[in-house]
mmCIF file of N, CA, C and O in Angstrom:
data_model
loop_
_atom_site.group_PDB
_atom_site.id
_atom_site.type_symbol
_atom_site.label_atom_id
_atom_site.label_comp_id
_atom_site.label_asym_id
_atom_site.label_seq_id
_atom_site.Cartn_x
_atom_site.Cartn_y
_atom_site.Cartn_z
ATOM 1 N N MET A 55 -40.881 -30.566 43.609
ATOM 2 C CA MET A 55 -42.165 -30.384 42.964
ATOM 3 C C MET A 55 -41.959 -30.525 41.459
ATOM 4 O O MET A 55 -41.026 -29.973 40.907
ATOM 5 N N SER A 56 -42.866 -31.218 40.796
ATOM 6 C CA SER A 56 -42.728 -31.436 39.355
ATOM 7 C C SER A 56 -43.089 -30.164 38.598
ATOM 8 O O SER A 56 -43.742 -29.266 39.124
ATOM 9 N N ARG A 57 -42.668 -30.130 37.335
ATOM 10 C CA ARG A 57 -43.007 -28.975 36.488
ATOM 11 C C ARG A 57 -44.505 -28.837 36.335
ATOM 12 O O ARG A 57 -45.046 -27.727 36.312
ATOM 13 N N ALA A 58 -45.201 -29.953 36.242
ATOM 14 C CA ALA A 58 -46.663 -29.914 36.100
ATOM 15 C C ALA A 58 -47.308 -29.292 37.338
ATOM 16 O O ALA A 58 -48.234 -28.490 37.232
ATOM 17 N N ALA A 59 -46.811 -29.635 38.524
ATOM 18 C CA ALA A 59 -47.363 -29.075 39.752
ATOM 19 C C ALA A 59 -47.091 -27.573 39.845
ATOM 20 O O ALA A 59 -47.951 -26.800 40.262
ATOM 21 N N VAL A 60 -45.888 -27.165 39.449
ATOM 22 C CA VAL A 60 -45.545 -25.746 39.452
ATOM 23 C C VAL A 60 -46.439 -24.990 38.481
ATOM 24 O O VAL A 60 -46.965 -23.915 38.793
ATOM 25 N N ALA A 61 -46.641 -25.545 37.294
ATOM 26 C CA ALA A 61 -47.491 -24.899 36.289
ATOM 27 C C ALA A 61 -48.934 -24.796 36.789
ATOM 28 O O ALA A 61 -49.588 -23.770 36.620
ATOM 29 N N ALA A 62 -49.445 -25.846 37.437
ATOM 30 C CA ALA A 62 -50.811 -25.822 37.963
ATOM 31 C C ALA A 62 -50.946 -24.768 39.054
ATOM 32 O O ALA A 62 -51.936 -24.031 39.111
ATOM 33 N N ALA A 63 -49.953 -24.675 39.937
ATOM 34 C CA ALA A 63 -49.986 -23.667 40.997
ATOM 35 C C ALA A 63 -49.968 -22.260 40.414
ATOM 36 O O ALA A 63 -50.689 -21.369 40.866
ATOM 37 N N ALA A 64 -49.163 -22.037 39.392
ATOM 38 C CA ALA A 64 -49.090 -20.726 38.746
ATOM 39 C C ALA A 64 -50.421 -20.363 38.106
ATOM 40 O O ALA A 64 -50.874 -19.214 38.201
ATOM 41 N N LEU A 65 -51.079 -21.328 37.477
ATOM 42 C CA LEU A 65 -52.380 -21.062 36.869
ATOM 43 C C LEU A 65 -53.424 -20.720 37.923
ATOM 44 O O LEU A 65 -54.247 -19.837 37.727
ATOM 45 N N CYS A 66 -53.381 -21.413 39.046
ATOM 46 C CA CYS A 66 -54.319 -21.111 40.128
ATOM 47 C C CYS A 66 -54.116 -19.693 40.639
ATOM 48 O O CYS A 66 -55.072 -18.959 40.863
ATOM 49 N N LEU A 67 -52.873 -19.301 40.835
ATOM 50 C CA LEU A 67 -52.575 -17.943 41.301
ATOM 51 C C LEU A 67 -52.993 -16.903 40.278
ATOM 52 O O LEU A 67 -53.540 -15.858 40.625
ATOM 53 N N ALA A 68 -52.739 -17.171 39.018
ATOM 54 C CA ALA A 68 -53.135 -16.232 37.963
ATOM 55 C C ALA A 68 -54.646 -16.099 37.923
ATOM 56 O O ALA A 68 -55.191 -15.005 37.804
ATOM 57 N N GLY A 69 -55.358 -17.209 38.046
ATOM 58 C CA GLY A 69 -56.819 -17.175 38.061
ATOM 59 C C GLY A 69 -57.356 -16.407 39.246
ATOM 60 O O GLY A 69 -58.318 -15.661 39.149
ATOM 61 N N ALA A 70 -56.719 -16.562 40.415
ATOM 62 C CA ALA A 70 -57.153 -15.824 41.603
ATOM 63 C C ALA A 70 -56.981 -14.334 41.400
ATOM 64 O O ALA A 70 -57.830 -13.540 41.780
ATOM 65 N N GLY A 71 -55.890 -13.924 40.781
ATOM 66 C CA GLY A 71 -55.666 -12.504 40.515
ATOM 67 C C GLY A 71 -56.700 -11.935 39.571
ATOM 68 O O GLY A 71 -57.170 -10.829 39.742
ATOM 69 N N GLN A 72 -57.105 -12.706 38.578
ATOM 70 C CA GLN A 72 -58.124 -12.245 37.641
ATOM 71 C C GLN A 72 -59.467 -12.107 38.327
ATOM 72 O O GLN A 72 -60.210 -11.177 38.073
ATOM 73 N N ALA A 73 -59.798 -13.043 39.206
ATOM 74 C CA ALA A 73 -61.074 -12.962 39.916
ATOM 75 C C ALA A 73 -61.109 -11.713 40.791
ATOM 76 O O ALA A 73 -62.122 -11.038 40.874
ATOM 77 N N GLN A 74 -60.016 -11.372 41.439
ATOM 78 C CA GLN A 74 -59.973 -10.184 42.275
ATOM 79 C C GLN A 74 -60.093 -8.922 41.436
ATOM 80 O O GLN A 74 -60.699 -7.955 41.861
ATOM 81 N N ALA A 75 -59.568 -8.922 40.243
ATOM 82 C CA ALA A 75 -59.630 -7.738 39.388
ATOM 83 C C ALA A 75 -61.065 -7.399 39.019
ATOM 84 O O ALA A 75 -61.401 -6.247 38.795
ATOM 85 N N ALA A 76 -61.952 -8.395 38.981
ATOM 86 C CA ALA A 76 -63.341 -8.145 38.623
ATOM 87 C C ALA A 76 -64.042 -7.286 39.669
ATOM 88 O O ALA A 76 -64.976 -6.578 39.361
ATOM 89 N N THR A 77 -63.597 -7.331 40.908
ATOM 90 C CA THR A 77 -64.193 -6.539 41.983
ATOM 91 C C THR A 77 -63.114 -5.715 42.673
ATOM 92 O O THR A 77 -63.012 -5.694 43.891
ATOM 93 N N LEU A 78 -62.315 -5.058 41.901
ATOM 94 C CA LEU A 78 -61.152 -4.341 42.396
ATOM 95 C C LEU A 78 -61.513 -3.195 43.309
ATOM 96 O O LEU A 78 -62.352 -2.368 42.995
ATOM 97 N N GLY A 79 -60.852 -3.148 44.445
ATOM 98 C CA GLY A 79 -60.820 -1.960 45.279
ATOM 99 C C GLY A 79 -62.058 -1.657 46.074
ATOM 100 O O GLY A 79 -62.910 -2.511 46.309
ATOM 101 N N SER A 80 -62.127 -0.395 46.488
ATOM 102 C CA SER A 80 -63.226 0.051 47.327
ATOM 103 C C SER A 80 -63.451 1.555 47.134
ATOM 104 O O SER A 80 -62.591 2.267 46.647
ATOM 105 N N ILE A 81 -64.627 1.977 47.540
ATOM 106 C CA ILE A 81 -64.960 3.397 47.566
ATOM 107 C C ILE A 81 -65.576 3.673 48.935
ATOM 108 O O ILE A 81 -66.471 2.949 49.377
ATOM 109 N N THR A 82 -65.067 4.692 49.596
ATOM 110 C CA THR A 82 -65.532 5.038 50.937
ATOM 111 C C THR A 82 -65.972 6.497 50.950
ATOM 112 O O THR A 82 -65.274 7.362 50.436
ATOM 113 N N PHE A 83 -67.140 6.737 51.525
ATOM 114 C CA PHE A 83 -67.620 8.093 51.778
ATOM 115 C C PHE A 83 -67.344 8.425 53.235
ATOM 116 O O PHE A 83 -67.294 7.542 54.090
ATOM 117 N N TYR A 84 -67.198 9.731 53.512
ATOM 118 C CA TYR A 84 -66.943 10.205 54.871
ATOM 119 C C TYR A 84 -67.914 11.327 55.221
ATOM 120 O O TYR A 84 -68.226 12.168 54.370
ATOM 121 N N THR A 85 -68.331 11.359 56.479
ATOM 122 C CA THR A 85 -69.276 12.390 56.908
ATOM 123 C C THR A 85 -68.633 13.764 57.033
ATOM 124 O O THR A 85 -69.319 14.778 56.978
ATOM 125 N N GLY A 86 -67.321 13.810 57.184
ATOM 126 C CA GLY A 86 -66.612 15.076 57.290
ATOM 127 C C GLY A 86 -65.792 15.384 56.054
ATOM 128 O O GLY A 86 -65.564 14.522 55.200
ATOM 129 N N ALA A 87 -65.337 16.614 55.962
ATOM 130 C CA ALA A 87 -64.468 17.020 54.852
ATOM 131 C C ALA A 87 -63.105 16.341 54.992
ATOM 132 O O ALA A 87 -62.716 15.922 56.087
ATOM 133 N N THR A 88 -62.400 16.224 53.869
ATOM 134 C CA THR A 88 -61.031 15.706 53.821
ATOM 135 C C THR A 88 -60.905 14.330 54.475
ATOM 136 O O THR A 88 -60.024 14.086 55.290
ATOM 137 N N GLN A 89 -61.843 13.437 54.167
ATOM 138 C CA GLN A 89 -61.839 12.049 54.637
ATOM 139 C C GLN A 89 -61.773 11.949 56.159
ATOM 140 O O GLN A 89 -60.978 11.192 56.717
ATOM 141 N N THR A 90 -62.609 12.729 56.830
ATOM 142 C CA THR A 90 -62.718 12.692 58.290
ATOM 143 C C THR A 90 -64.134 12.298 58.675
ATOM 144 O O THR A 90 -65.028 12.254 57.840
ATOM 145 N N GLY A 91 -64.331 12.033 59.937
ATOM 146 C CA GLY A 91 -65.654 11.663 60.416
ATOM 147 C C GLY A 91 -65.903 10.174 60.208
ATOM 148 O O GLY A 91 -64.976 9.380 60.042
ATOM 149 N N THR A 92 -67.145 9.801 60.201
ATOM 150 C CA THR A 92 -67.542 8.407 60.051
ATOM 151 C C THR A 92 -67.331 7.943 58.620
ATOM 152 O O THR A 92 -67.709 8.636 57.677
ATOM 153 N N ALA A 93 -66.731 6.769 58.458
ATOM 154 C CA ALA A 93 -66.492 6.180 57.139
ATOM 155 C C ALA A 93 -67.664 5.273 56.765
ATOM 156 O O ALA A 93 -68.154 4.498 57.593
ATOM 157 N N ILE A 94 -68.099 5.366 55.512
ATOM 158 C CA ILE A 94 -69.178 4.528 54.987
ATOM 159 C C ILE A 94 -68.645 3.808 53.755
ATOM 160 O O ILE A 94 -68.400 4.433 52.714
ATOM 161 N N GLN A 95 -68.435 2.524 53.874
ATOM 162 C CA GLN A 95 -67.912 1.695 52.781
ATOM 163 C C GLN A 95 -69.066 1.349 51.841
ATOM 164 O O GLN A 95 -70.099 0.861 52.278
ATOM 165 N N LEU A 96 -68.906 1.598 50.537
ATOM 166 C CA LEU A 96 -69.957 1.306 49.574
ATOM 167 C C LEU A 96 -69.909 -0.152 49.147
ATOM 168 O O LEU A 96 -68.835 -0.746 49.029
ATOM 169 N N ASP A 97 -71.073 -0.723 48.880
ATOM 170 C CA ASP A 97 -71.187 -2.073 48.341
ATOM 171 C C ASP A 97 -71.129 -1.958 46.825
ATOM 172 O O ASP A 97 -72.106 -1.565 46.187
ATOM 173 N N LEU A 98 -69.988 -2.275 46.230
ATOM 174 C CA LEU A 98 -69.793 -2.104 44.789
ATOM 175 C C LEU A 98 -70.598 -3.094 43.958
ATOM 176 O O LEU A 98 -70.645 -2.985 42.743
ATOM 177 N N GLY A 99 -71.246 -4.039 44.593
ATOM 178 C CA GLY A 99 -72.093 -4.993 43.872
ATOM 179 C C GLY A 99 -73.450 -4.418 43.501
ATOM 180 O O GLY A 99 -74.156 -4.970 42.669
ATOM 181 N N LYS A 100 -73.842 -3.312 44.101
ATOM 182 C CA LYS A 100 -75.147 -2.687 43.815
ATOM 183 C C LYS A 100 -74.986 -1.662 42.703
ATOM 184 O O LYS A 100 -74.974 -0.457 42.935
ATOM 185 N N VAL A 101 -74.884 -2.157 41.474
ATOM 186 C CA VAL A 101 -74.599 -1.329 40.306
ATOM 187 C C VAL A 101 -75.892 -0.806 39.679
ATOM 188 O O VAL A 101 -76.883 -1.529 39.584
ATOM 189 N N ASP A 102 -75.857 0.449 39.255
ATOM 190 C CA ASP A 102 -76.967 1.101 38.557
ATOM 191 C C ASP A 102 -78.253 1.158 39.368
ATOM 192 O O ASP A 102 -79.349 1.166 38.807
ATOM 193 N N VAL A 103 -78.123 1.193 40.690
ATOM 194 C CA VAL A 103 -79.274 1.281 41.588
ATOM 195 C C VAL A 103 -79.099 2.537 42.432
ATOM 196 O O VAL A 103 -78.062 2.722 43.065
ATOM 197 N N CYS A 104 -80.104 3.396 42.451
ATOM 198 C CA CYS A 104 -80.029 4.591 43.294
ATOM 199 C C CYS A 104 -80.085 4.167 44.750
ATOM 200 O O CYS A 104 -80.947 3.377 45.143
ATOM 201 N N GLN A 105 -79.152 4.682 45.533
ATOM 202 C CA GLN A 105 -79.100 4.361 46.954
ATOM 203 C C GLN A 105 -79.096 5.649 47.768
ATOM 204 O O GLN A 105 -78.376 6.592 47.441
ATOM 205 N N GLU A 106 -79.908 5.650 48.810
ATOM 206 C CA GLU A 106 -80.002 6.801 49.708
ATOM 207 C C GLU A 106 -79.011 6.615 50.849
ATOM 208 O O GLU A 106 -78.853 5.510 51.359
ATOM 209 N N LEU A 107 -78.366 7.670 51.243
ATOM 210 C CA LEU A 107 -77.471 7.635 52.399
ATOM 211 C C LEU A 107 -78.271 7.929 53.664
ATOM 212 O O LEU A 107 -79.089 8.853 53.680
ATOM 213 N N THR A 108 -78.051 7.152 54.717
ATOM 214 C CA THR A 108 -78.746 7.411 55.975
ATOM 215 C C THR A 108 -78.145 8.607 56.702
ATOM 216 O O THR A 108 -78.797 9.236 57.516
ATOM 217 N N THR A 109 -76.883 8.904 56.380
ATOM 218 C CA THR A 109 -76.179 10.053 56.927
ATOM 219 C C THR A 109 -75.544 10.816 55.772
ATOM 220 O O THR A 109 -74.869 10.209 54.945
ATOM 221 N N PRO A 110 -75.759 12.113 55.649
ATOM 222 C CA PRO A 110 -75.118 12.878 54.568
ATOM 223 C C PRO A 110 -73.598 12.787 54.649
ATOM 224 O O PRO A 110 -73.028 12.653 55.734
ATOM 225 N N VAL A 111 -72.949 12.862 53.497
ATOM 226 C CA VAL A 111 -71.487 12.757 53.438
ATOM 227 C C VAL A 111 -70.883 13.982 52.764
ATOM 228 O O VAL A 111 -71.531 14.652 51.964
ATOM 229 N N ARG A 112 -69.596 14.251 53.092
ATOM 230 C CA ARG A 112 -68.908 15.435 52.567
ATOM 231 C C ARG A 112 -67.681 15.122 51.723
ATOM 232 O O ARG A 112 -67.194 15.966 50.996
ATOM 233 N N SER A 113 -67.109 13.892 51.843
ATOM 234 C CA SER A 113 -65.882 13.590 51.111
ATOM 235 C C SER A 113 -65.822 12.112 50.763
ATOM 236 O O SER A 113 -66.680 11.327 51.188
ATOM 237 N N PHE A 114 -64.783 11.736 49.979
ATOM 238 C CA PHE A 114 -64.676 10.356 49.509
ATOM 239 C C PHE A 114 -63.218 9.969 49.287
ATOM 240 O O PHE A 114 -62.339 10.819 49.146
ATOM 241 N N PHE A 115 -63.002 8.665 49.219
ATOM 242 C CA PHE A 115 -61.739 8.077 48.777
ATOM 243 C C PHE A 115 -62.111 6.925 47.857
ATOM 244 O O PHE A 115 -62.876 6.034 48.243
ATOM 245 N N ALA A 116 -61.603 6.941 46.621
ATOM 246 C CA ALA A 116 -61.929 5.909 45.637
ATOM 247 C C ALA A 116 -60.659 5.258 45.122
ATOM 248 O O ALA A 116 -59.733 5.943 44.695
ATOM 249 N N ALA A 117 -60.634 3.940 45.173
ATOM 250 C CA ALA A 117 -59.560 3.135 44.595
ATOM 251 C C ALA A 117 -60.242 1.884 44.058
ATOM 252 O O ALA A 117 -60.277 0.847 44.715
ATOM 253 N N SER A 118 -60.855 2.014 42.889
ATOM 254 C CA SER A 118 -61.720 0.963 42.375
ATOM 255 C C SER A 118 -61.732 1.000 40.854
ATOM 256 O O SER A 118 -61.308 1.974 40.249
ATOM 257 N N ASN A 119 -62.275 -0.048 40.256
ATOM 258 C CA ASN A 119 -62.467 -0.033 38.817
ATOM 259 C C ASN A 119 -63.861 0.479 38.459
ATOM 260 O O ASN A 119 -64.261 0.433 37.310
ATOM 261 N N GLN A 120 -64.596 0.990 39.443
ATOM 262 C CA GLN A 120 -65.919 1.560 39.217
ATOM 263 C C GLN A 120 -65.937 3.004 39.719
ATOM 264 O O GLN A 120 -65.233 3.344 40.662
ATOM 265 N N SER A 121 -66.756 3.818 39.096
ATOM 266 C CA SER A 121 -66.947 5.176 39.590
ATOM 267 C C SER A 121 -68.368 5.302 40.118
ATOM 268 O O SER A 121 -69.224 4.451 39.873
ATOM 269 N N VAL A 122 -68.610 6.377 40.841
ATOM 270 C CA VAL A 122 -69.903 6.589 41.481
ATOM 271 C C VAL A 122 -70.419 7.976 41.122
ATOM 272 O O VAL A 122 -69.676 8.960 41.193
ATOM 273 N N ASP A 123 -71.683 8.040 40.734
ATOM 274 C CA ASP A 123 -72.353 9.321 40.543
ATOM 275 C C ASP A 123 -72.975 9.694 41.887
ATOM 276 O O ASP A 123 -73.716 8.903 42.482
ATOM 277 N N VAL A 124 -72.672 10.892 42.367
ATOM 278 C CA VAL A 124 -73.085 11.353 43.685
ATOM 279 C C VAL A 124 -74.062 12.511 43.501
ATOM 280 O O VAL A 124 -73.816 13.421 42.705
ATOM 281 N N PHE A 125 -75.152 12.483 44.278
ATOM 282 C CA PHE A 125 -76.211 13.472 44.125
ATOM 283 C C PHE A 125 -76.451 14.209 45.437
ATOM 284 O O PHE A 125 -76.261 13.664 46.518
ATOM 285 N N PHE A 126 -76.916 15.440 45.320
ATOM 286 C CA PHE A 126 -77.110 16.317 46.461
ATOM 287 C C PHE A 126 -78.582 16.461 46.810
ATOM 288 O O PHE A 126 -78.950 17.261 47.662
ATOM 289 N N ASN A 127 -79.416 15.656 46.130
ATOM 290 C CA ASN A 127 -80.845 15.572 46.391
ATOM 291 C C ASN A 127 -81.215 14.097 46.518
ATOM 292 O O ASN A 127 -80.527 13.228 45.982
ATOM 293 N N GLU A 128 -82.304 13.817 47.202
ATOM 294 C CA GLU A 128 -82.774 12.446 47.343
ATOM 295 C C GLU A 128 -83.169 11.871 45.985
ATOM 296 O O GLU A 128 -83.436 12.619 45.032
ATOM 297 N N GLY A 129 -83.184 10.542 45.899
ATOM 298 C CA GLY A 129 -83.646 9.870 44.687
ATOM 299 C C GLY A 129 -82.709 10.005 43.512
ATOM 300 O O GLY A 129 -83.142 9.868 42.365
ATOM 301 N N CYS A 130 -81.448 10.291 43.758
ATOM 302 C CA CYS A 130 -80.454 10.471 42.686
ATOM 303 C C CYS A 130 -80.912 11.514 41.678
ATOM 304 O O CYS A 130 -80.737 11.373 40.469
ATOM 305 N N THR A 131 -81.512 12.575 42.202
ATOM 306 C CA THR A 131 -81.990 13.672 41.375
ATOM 307 C C THR A 131 -80.879 14.705 41.247
ATOM 308 O O THR A 131 -80.305 15.136 42.253
ATOM 309 N N THR A 132 -80.582 15.113 40.009
ATOM 310 C CA THR A 132 -79.527 16.095 39.778
ATOM 311 C C THR A 132 -79.954 17.475 40.268
ATOM 312 O O THR A 132 -81.142 17.754 40.427
ATOM 313 N N GLY A 133 -78.983 18.324 40.499
ATOM 314 C CA GLY A 133 -79.216 19.695 40.922
ATOM 315 C C GLY A 133 -78.531 19.990 42.240
ATOM 316 O O GLY A 133 -78.161 19.078 42.989
ATOM 317 N N ALA A 134 -78.349 21.264 42.518
ATOM 318 C CA ALA A 134 -77.833 21.692 43.814
ATOM 319 C C ALA A 134 -78.880 21.328 44.871
ATOM 320 O O ALA A 134 -80.046 21.093 44.527
ATOM 321 N N PRO A 135 -78.519 21.266 46.133
ATOM 322 C CA PRO A 135 -79.489 20.865 47.158
ATOM 323 C C PRO A 135 -80.782 21.675 47.103
ATOM 324 O O PRO A 135 -80.762 22.903 47.119
ATOM 325 N N GLY A 136 -81.898 20.941 46.979
ATOM 326 C CA GLY A 136 -83.202 21.583 46.955
ATOM 327 C C GLY A 136 -83.543 22.328 45.683
ATOM 328 O O GLY A 136 -84.555 23.009 45.621
ATOM 329 N N ARG A 137 -82.714 22.181 44.637
ATOM 330 C CA ARG A 137 -82.942 22.919 43.389
ATOM 331 C C ARG A 137 -82.830 21.974 42.199
ATOM 332 O O ARG A 137 -82.040 21.041 42.205
ATOM 333 N N ALA A 138 -83.575 22.261 41.159
ATOM 334 C CA ALA A 138 -83.481 21.499 39.917
ATOM 335 C C ALA A 138 -82.239 21.948 39.154
ATOM 336 O O ALA A 138 -81.765 23.072 39.317
ATOM 337 N N GLY A 139 -81.697 21.074 38.342
ATOM 338 C CA GLY A 139 -80.531 21.421 37.543
ATOM 339 C C GLY A 139 -79.791 20.171 37.122
ATOM 340 O O GLY A 139 -80.271 19.062 37.293
ATOM 341 N N ASP A 140 -78.604 20.357 36.575
ATOM 342 C CA ASP A 140 -77.841 19.210 36.096
ATOM 343 C C ASP A 140 -76.603 18.928 36.944
ATOM 344 O O ASP A 140 -75.717 18.184 36.550
ATOM 345 N N VAL A 141 -76.535 19.468 38.147
ATOM 346 C CA VAL A 141 -75.376 19.308 39.016
ATOM 347 C C VAL A 141 -75.365 17.921 39.659
ATOM 348 O O VAL A 141 -76.373 17.484 40.227
ATOM 349 N N TYR A 142 -74.250 17.239 39.553
ATOM 350 C CA TYR A 142 -73.948 16.028 40.304
ATOM 351 C C TYR A 142 -72.444 15.871 40.286
ATOM 352 O O TYR A 142 -71.740 16.663 39.680
ATOM 353 N N PHE A 143 -71.916 14.850 40.953
ATOM 354 C CA PHE A 143 -70.476 14.665 41.069
ATOM 355 C C PHE A 143 -70.145 13.222 40.714
ATOM 356 O O PHE A 143 -70.840 12.307 41.151
ATOM 357 N N ARG A 144 -69.084 13.006 39.944
ATOM 358 C CA ARG A 144 -68.614 11.656 39.634
ATOM 359 C C ARG A 144 -67.259 11.453 40.292
ATOM 360 O O ARG A 144 -66.330 12.225 40.062
ATOM 361 N N THR A 145 -67.124 10.405 41.090
ATOM 362 C CA THR A 145 -65.891 10.183 41.836
ATOM 363 C C THR A 145 -64.715 9.800 40.955
ATOM 364 O O THR A 145 -63.575 10.062 41.314
ATOM 365 N N GLY A 146 -64.937 9.144 39.843
ATOM 366 C CA GLY A 146 -63.836 8.565 39.090
ATOM 367 C C GLY A 146 -63.404 7.278 39.778
ATOM 368 O O GLY A 146 -63.972 6.874 40.790
ATOM 369 N N THR A 147 -62.393 6.635 39.248
ATOM 370 C CA THR A 147 -61.998 5.336 39.786
ATOM 371 C C THR A 147 -60.835 5.410 40.760
ATOM 372 O O THR A 147 -60.623 4.482 41.528
ATOM 373 N N LEU A 148 -60.080 6.470 40.717
ATOM 374 C CA LEU A 148 -58.949 6.616 41.626
ATOM 375 C C LEU A 148 -58.828 8.081 42.020
ATOM 376 O O LEU A 148 -58.540 8.937 41.174
ATOM 377 N N GLY A 149 -59.090 8.370 43.267
ATOM 378 C CA GLY A 149 -58.975 9.752 43.714
ATOM 379 C C GLY A 149 -59.595 9.941 45.079
ATOM 380 O O GLY A 149 -60.093 9.004 45.706
ATOM 381 N N GLN A 150 -59.552 11.167 45.520
ATOM 382 C CA GLN A 150 -60.147 11.547 46.788
ATOM 383 C C GLN A 150 -60.503 13.014 46.720
ATOM 384 O O GLN A 150 -59.997 13.745 45.880
ATOM 385 N N GLY A 151 -61.397 13.432 47.586
ATOM 386 C CA GLY A 151 -61.739 14.840 47.602
ATOM 387 C C GLY A 151 -62.999 15.128 48.375
ATOM 388 O O GLY A 151 -63.611 14.230 48.955
ATOM 389 N N ASP A 152 -63.374 16.390 48.352
ATOM 390 C CA ASP A 152 -64.587 16.857 49.008
ATOM 391 C C ASP A 152 -65.657 17.096 47.952
ATOM 392 O O ASP A 152 -65.358 17.532 46.834
ATOM 393 N N PHE A 153 -66.900 16.829 48.325
ATOM 394 C CA PHE A 153 -68.020 17.128 47.440
ATOM 395 C C PHE A 153 -68.339 18.622 47.543
ATOM 396 O O PHE A 153 -68.128 19.228 48.598
ATOM 397 N N PRO A 154 -68.875 19.235 46.488
ATOM 398 C CA PRO A 154 -69.189 20.670 46.556
ATOM 399 C C PRO A 154 -70.360 20.977 47.490
ATOM 400 O O PRO A 154 -70.487 22.096 47.968
ATOM 401 N N TYR A 155 -71.229 19.993 47.726
ATOM 402 C CA TYR A 155 -72.359 20.097 48.643
ATOM 403 C C TYR A 155 -72.427 18.783 49.428
ATOM 404 O O TYR A 155 -71.808 17.797 49.051
ATOM 405 N N THR A 156 -73.227 18.763 50.462
ATOM 406 C CA THR A 156 -73.447 17.528 51.205
ATOM 407 C C THR A 156 -74.210 16.551 50.321
ATOM 408 O O THR A 156 -75.250 16.892 49.762
ATOM 409 N N ALA A 157 -73.684 15.331 50.186
ATOM 410 C CA ALA A 157 -74.293 14.319 49.325
ATOM 411 C C ALA A 157 -75.283 13.474 50.119
ATOM 412 O O ALA A 157 -75.029 13.122 51.274
ATOM 413 N N VAL A 158 -76.418 13.133 49.470
ATOM 414 C CA VAL A 158 -77.456 12.353 50.151
ATOM 415 C C VAL A 158 -77.870 11.091 49.390
ATOM 416 O O VAL A 158 -78.592 10.260 49.944
ATOM 417 N N SER A 159 -77.450 10.944 48.144
ATOM 418 C CA SER A 159 -77.764 9.720 47.384
ATOM 419 C C SER A 159 -76.665 9.479 46.348
ATOM 420 O O SER A 159 -75.901 10.382 46.022
ATOM 421 N N TYR A 160 -76.607 8.241 45.843
ATOM 422 C CA TYR A 160 -75.564 7.891 44.882
ATOM 423 C C TYR A 160 -75.966 6.688 44.042
ATOM 424 O O TYR A 160 -76.883 5.939 44.385
ATOM 425 N N ARG A 161 -75.247 6.508 42.945
ATOM 426 C CA ARG A 161 -75.443 5.364 42.050
ATOM 427 C C ARG A 161 -74.079 4.890 41.579
ATOM 428 O O ARG A 161 -73.303 5.665 41.011
ATOM 429 N N ILE A 162 -73.777 3.620 41.807
ATOM 430 C CA ILE A 162 -72.523 3.028 41.323
ATOM 431 C C ILE A 162 -72.695 2.732 39.846
ATOM 432 O O ILE A 162 -73.678 2.123 39.422
ATOM 433 N N ARG A 163 -71.743 3.166 39.056
ATOM 434 C CA ARG A 163 -71.811 3.003 37.602
ATOM 435 C C ARG A 163 -71.255 1.635 37.202
ATOM 436 O O ARG A 163 -70.319 1.143 37.817
ATOM 437 N N SER A 164 -71.823 1.071 36.166
ATOM 438 C CA SER A 164 -71.298 -0.200 35.652
ATOM 439 C C SER A 164 -69.950 0.043 34.988
ATOM 440 O O SER A 164 -69.650 1.140 34.518
ATOM 441 N N THR A 165 -69.117 -0.976 34.971
ATOM 442 C CA THR A 165 -67.777 -0.846 34.392
ATOM 443 C C THR A 165 -67.804 -0.965 32.886
ATOM 444 O O THR A 165 -66.817 -0.676 32.243
ATOM 445 N N GLY A 166 -68.896 -1.402 32.313
ATOM 446 C CA GLY A 166 -68.961 -1.631 30.867
ATOM 447 C C GLY A 166 -69.379 -0.488 30.051
ATOM 448 O O GLY A 166 -69.576 0.597 30.241
#
């Protein structure tokens, strides 16, 4: 293989890695505590849009370049379940854990 072909192949691979970095990883919610129960994979392309969960969730696993704001009331309304307030949960980009309350809505945050 010529040097030019090797260089072109390397550039293609480097470009592919950069494209994957733009949509890095995944975030999964679980219906049970400690990442148990039914897994719900989030669509990371739906940024800054409030989304309702069809099934309440109790825990998460995040390995992504995006974080998610999680709410315990419908409509991405802050507060403890059924109460007004400023309570919500942010997953961060790398981590796992249980939510303090059952989550019913969420919003994926933009990376910028």
